[in-house]
Coordinates of C-alpha atoms in Angstrom, one line a residue:
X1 CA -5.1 36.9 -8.4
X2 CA -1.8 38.3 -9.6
X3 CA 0.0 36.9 -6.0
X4 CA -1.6 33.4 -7.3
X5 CA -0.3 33.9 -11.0
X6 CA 3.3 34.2 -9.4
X7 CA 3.4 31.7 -7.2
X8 CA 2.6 29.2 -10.0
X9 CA 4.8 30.6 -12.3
X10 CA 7.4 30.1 -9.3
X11 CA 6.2 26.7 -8.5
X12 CA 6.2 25.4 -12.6
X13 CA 10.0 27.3 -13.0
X14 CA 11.3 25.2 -9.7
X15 CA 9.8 22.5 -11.1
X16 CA 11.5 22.6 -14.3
X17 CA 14.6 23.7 -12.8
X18 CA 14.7 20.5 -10.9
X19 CA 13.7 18.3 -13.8
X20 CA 17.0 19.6 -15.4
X21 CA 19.2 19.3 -11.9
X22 CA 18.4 15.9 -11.0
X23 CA 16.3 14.2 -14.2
X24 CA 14.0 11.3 -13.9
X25 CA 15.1 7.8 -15.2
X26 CA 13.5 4.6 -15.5
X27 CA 14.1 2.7 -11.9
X28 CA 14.9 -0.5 -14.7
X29 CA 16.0 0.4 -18.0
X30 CA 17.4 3.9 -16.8
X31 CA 15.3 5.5 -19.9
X32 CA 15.2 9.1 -19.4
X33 CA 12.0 10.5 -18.7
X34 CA 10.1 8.8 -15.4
X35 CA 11.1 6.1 -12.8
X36 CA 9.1 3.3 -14.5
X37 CA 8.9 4.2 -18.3
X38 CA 5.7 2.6 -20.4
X39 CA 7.7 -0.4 -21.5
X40 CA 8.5 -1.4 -18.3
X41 CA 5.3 -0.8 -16.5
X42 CA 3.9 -2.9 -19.1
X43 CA 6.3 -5.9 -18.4
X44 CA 5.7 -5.6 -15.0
X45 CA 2.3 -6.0 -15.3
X46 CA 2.2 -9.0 -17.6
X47 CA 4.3 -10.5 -14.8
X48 CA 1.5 -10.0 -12.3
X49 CA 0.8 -13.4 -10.5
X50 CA -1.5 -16.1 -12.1
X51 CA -2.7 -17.3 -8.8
X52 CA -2.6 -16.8 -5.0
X53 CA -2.1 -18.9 -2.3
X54 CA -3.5 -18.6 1.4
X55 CA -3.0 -15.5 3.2
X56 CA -1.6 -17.4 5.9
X57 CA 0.2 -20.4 5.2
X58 CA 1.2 -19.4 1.9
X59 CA 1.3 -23.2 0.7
X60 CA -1.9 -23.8 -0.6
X61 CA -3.2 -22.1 -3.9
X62 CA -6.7 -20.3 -3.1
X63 CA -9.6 -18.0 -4.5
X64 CA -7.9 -14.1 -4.7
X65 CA -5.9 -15.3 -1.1
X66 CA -8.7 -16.3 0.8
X67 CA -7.8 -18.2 4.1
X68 CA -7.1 -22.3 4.0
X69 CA -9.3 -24.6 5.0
X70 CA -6.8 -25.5 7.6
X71 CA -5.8 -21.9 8.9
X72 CA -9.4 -20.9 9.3
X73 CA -10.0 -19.2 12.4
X74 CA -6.1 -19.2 13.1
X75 CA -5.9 -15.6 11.7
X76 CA -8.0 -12.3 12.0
X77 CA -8.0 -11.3 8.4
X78 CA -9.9 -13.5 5.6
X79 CA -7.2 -13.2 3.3
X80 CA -4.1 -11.5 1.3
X81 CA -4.2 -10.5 -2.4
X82 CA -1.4 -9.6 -4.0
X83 CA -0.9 -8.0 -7.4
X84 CA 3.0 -9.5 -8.2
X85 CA 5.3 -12.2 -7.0
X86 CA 8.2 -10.1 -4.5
X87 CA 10.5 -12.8 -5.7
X88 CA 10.8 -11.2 -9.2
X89 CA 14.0 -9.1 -8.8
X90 CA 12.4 -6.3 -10.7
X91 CA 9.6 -5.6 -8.3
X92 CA 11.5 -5.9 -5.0
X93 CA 13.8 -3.2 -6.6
X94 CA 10.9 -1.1 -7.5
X95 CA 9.4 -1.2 -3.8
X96 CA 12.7 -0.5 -2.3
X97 CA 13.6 2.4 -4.3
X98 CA 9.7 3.5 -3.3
X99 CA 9.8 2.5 0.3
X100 CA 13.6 3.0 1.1
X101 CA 15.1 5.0 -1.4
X102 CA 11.7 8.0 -0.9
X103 CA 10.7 7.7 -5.0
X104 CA 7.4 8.7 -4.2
X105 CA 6.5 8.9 -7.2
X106 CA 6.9 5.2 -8.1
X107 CA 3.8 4.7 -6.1
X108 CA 1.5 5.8 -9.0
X109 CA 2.9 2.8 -10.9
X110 CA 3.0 0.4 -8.7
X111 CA -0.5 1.6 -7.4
X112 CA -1.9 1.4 -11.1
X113 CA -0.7 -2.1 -11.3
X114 CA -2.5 -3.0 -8.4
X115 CA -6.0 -2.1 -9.8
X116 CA -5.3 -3.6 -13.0
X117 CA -4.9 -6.9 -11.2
X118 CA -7.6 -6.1 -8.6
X119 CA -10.1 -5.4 -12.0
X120 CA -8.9 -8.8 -13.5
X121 CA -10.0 -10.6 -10.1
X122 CA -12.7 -11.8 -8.7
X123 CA -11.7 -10.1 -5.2
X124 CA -15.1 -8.3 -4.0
X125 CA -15.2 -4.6 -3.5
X126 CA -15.5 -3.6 0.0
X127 CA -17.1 -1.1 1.7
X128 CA -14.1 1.1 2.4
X129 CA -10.3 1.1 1.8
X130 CA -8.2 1.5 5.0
X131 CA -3.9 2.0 4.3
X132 CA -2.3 0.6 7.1
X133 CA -0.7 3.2 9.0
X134 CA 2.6 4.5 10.0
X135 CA 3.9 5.4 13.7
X136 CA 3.7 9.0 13.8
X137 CA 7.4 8.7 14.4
X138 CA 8.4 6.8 11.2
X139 CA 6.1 9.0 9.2
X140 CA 7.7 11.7 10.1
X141 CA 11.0 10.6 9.7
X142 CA 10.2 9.4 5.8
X143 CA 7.9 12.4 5.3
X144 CA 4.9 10.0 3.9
X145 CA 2.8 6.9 4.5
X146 CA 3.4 4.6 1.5
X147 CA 0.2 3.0 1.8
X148 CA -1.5 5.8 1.5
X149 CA 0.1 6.5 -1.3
X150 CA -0.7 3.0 -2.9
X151 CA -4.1 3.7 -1.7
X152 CA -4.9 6.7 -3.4
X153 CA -3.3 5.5 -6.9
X154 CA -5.7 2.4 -6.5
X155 CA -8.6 4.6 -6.2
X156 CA -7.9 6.7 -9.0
X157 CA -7.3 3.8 -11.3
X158 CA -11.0 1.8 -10.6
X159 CA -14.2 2.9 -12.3
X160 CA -15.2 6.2 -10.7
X161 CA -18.7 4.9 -10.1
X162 CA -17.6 1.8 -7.8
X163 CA -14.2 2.7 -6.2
X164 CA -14.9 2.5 -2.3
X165 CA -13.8 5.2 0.0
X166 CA -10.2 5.5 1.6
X167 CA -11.1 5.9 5.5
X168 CA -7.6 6.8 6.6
X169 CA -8.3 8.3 9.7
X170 CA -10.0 5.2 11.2
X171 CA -7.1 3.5 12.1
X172 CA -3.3 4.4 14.3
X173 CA -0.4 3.0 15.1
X174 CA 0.5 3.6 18.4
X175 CA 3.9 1.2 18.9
X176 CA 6.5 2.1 17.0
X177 CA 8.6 -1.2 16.2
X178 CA 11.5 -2.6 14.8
X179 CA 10.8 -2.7 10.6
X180 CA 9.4 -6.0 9.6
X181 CA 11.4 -6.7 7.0
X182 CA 13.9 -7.1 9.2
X183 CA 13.1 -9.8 11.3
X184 CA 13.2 -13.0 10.0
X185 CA 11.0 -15.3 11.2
X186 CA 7.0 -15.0 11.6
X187 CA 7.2 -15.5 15.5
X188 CA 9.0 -12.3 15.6
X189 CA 7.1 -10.5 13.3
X190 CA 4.0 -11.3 15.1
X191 CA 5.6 -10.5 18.6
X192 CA 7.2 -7.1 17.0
X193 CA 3.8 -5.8 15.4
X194 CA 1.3 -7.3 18.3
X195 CA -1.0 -4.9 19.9
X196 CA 0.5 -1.8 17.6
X197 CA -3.1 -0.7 15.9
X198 CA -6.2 0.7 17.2
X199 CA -8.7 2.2 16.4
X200 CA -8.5 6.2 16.6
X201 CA -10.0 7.4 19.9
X202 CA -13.6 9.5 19.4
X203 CA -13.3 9.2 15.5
X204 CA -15.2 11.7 13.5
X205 CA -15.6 11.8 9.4
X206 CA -17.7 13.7 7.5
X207 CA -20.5 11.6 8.0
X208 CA -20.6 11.3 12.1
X209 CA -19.4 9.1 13.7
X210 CA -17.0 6.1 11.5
X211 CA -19.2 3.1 11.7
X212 CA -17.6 -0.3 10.6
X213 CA -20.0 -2.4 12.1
X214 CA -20.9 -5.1 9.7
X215 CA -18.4 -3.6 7.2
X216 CA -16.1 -5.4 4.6
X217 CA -12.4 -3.5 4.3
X218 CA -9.3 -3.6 1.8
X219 CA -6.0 -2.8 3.9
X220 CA -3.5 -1.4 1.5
X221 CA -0.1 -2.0 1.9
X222 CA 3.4 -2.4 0.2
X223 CA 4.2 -5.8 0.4
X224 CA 2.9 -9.1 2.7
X225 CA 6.0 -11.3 3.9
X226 CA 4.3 -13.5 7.2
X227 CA 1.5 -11.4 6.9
X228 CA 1.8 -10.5 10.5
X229 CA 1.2 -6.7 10.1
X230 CA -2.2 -6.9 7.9
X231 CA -3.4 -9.7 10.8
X232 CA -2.6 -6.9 13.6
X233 CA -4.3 -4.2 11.9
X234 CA -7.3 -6.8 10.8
X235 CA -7.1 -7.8 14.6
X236 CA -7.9 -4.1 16.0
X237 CA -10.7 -3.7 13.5
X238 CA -12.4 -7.0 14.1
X239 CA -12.7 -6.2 17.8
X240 CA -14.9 -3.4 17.0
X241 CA -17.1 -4.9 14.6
X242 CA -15.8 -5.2 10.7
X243 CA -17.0 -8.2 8.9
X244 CA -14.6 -9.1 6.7
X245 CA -11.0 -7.7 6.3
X246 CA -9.2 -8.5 2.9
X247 CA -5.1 -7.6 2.5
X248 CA -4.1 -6.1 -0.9
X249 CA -0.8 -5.5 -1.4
X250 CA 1.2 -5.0 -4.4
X251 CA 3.4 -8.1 -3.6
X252 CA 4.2 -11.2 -1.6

């Protein structure tokens, strides 16, 4: 017990011996104090988008995302909700410096955003919660999968009694690619990411054997530009049986 005591007393000094090193301020108003200070989360989040649009096309305004008339069956997924517009200067700022810049932290915020704007929808809770996964490579290399992050802040944000299950074992990356964001056009992005998920060979949870068979699935991720990534991912899952795969992301 007293090894215990002194490791925590270690861990909280180091902890506030960082805090003075290298303080936190806000990613937008440089506040002192945390990346995203309560004002700013709060303006954020009254900027959260008024309406989607297909999780496809992206031209015509639908239901939470949900798949045009005209690009149904053109697409594995059923469609791509997202929580703020990545046009806003603010927010693209706030996922780089998350994504790019390693503010882990930032992912609480931008994570509790999300399920404010998933509780003010009429998007339908799924059976399970899948983050779309990193290349063991990449993960390495940044140390963390964002989406799982995002995922886990989503979670801990809904009602307690409701929130579905975060399955992250389910699914794998096995080709490690060029970064989407850097490609520019969808063809590319869909030839970059094509064939990069499966499903994880002999998968076990603490249940038996993961069954998605019938199944309806939130894939968690940063952001949705073409889309292409969420439709790989939705792809791999399809083929072994889940019903209906949604896209939530924190924007587009």
């Amino acid at each position: 017990m007293k090894n215990i005591a002194n490791m925590q007393l270690f861990q909280h000094l180091l902890f506030l011996g960082k805090e003075m090193l290298f303080p936190r301020f806000c990613s937008l108003c440089h506040k002192e104090g945390c990346f995203l200070c309560e004002s700013c989360f709060l303006t954020i989040s009254k900027g959260r988008r008024q309406s989607q649009v297909c999780g496809h096309c992206g031209a015509r305004e639908t239901p939470e995302g949900q798949i045009c008339f005209s690009c149904a069956g053109s697409i594995p997924h059923d469609g791509i909700f997202a929580a703020l517009h990545y046009s806003d200067p603010r927010v693209s700022h706030l996922v780089h410096l998350f994504k790019y810049r390693f503010i882990q932290d930032l992912g609480s915020s931008l994570g509790k955003i999300l399920a404010l704007a998933l509780l003010q929808s009429e998007v339908s809770l799924p059976d399970a919660i899948i983050p779309v996964p990193l290349h063991p490579r990449r993960e390495r290399w940044r140390g963390w999968n964002q989406a799982d992050i995002l995922a886990q802040a989503l979670t801990k944000n809904m009602p307690q009694d409701i929130v579905p299950p975060i399955l992250d074992d389910i699914l794998i990356r096995t080709k490690f690619t060029a970064p989407q964001m850097s490609l520019q056009s969808r063809d590319l992005r869909q030839e970059n990411i094509a064939g990069a998920f499966q499903l994880t060979p002999n998968i076990q949870t603490k249940t038996g054997k993961a069954d998605i068979i019938g199944k309806s699935i939130w894939l968690v991720d940063d952001v949705a530009a073409s889309g292409a990534t969420l439709a790989a991912c939705a792809k791999a899952l399809k083929e072994h049986g889940a019903k209906k795969i949604f896209g939530i992301v924190v924007a587009r």
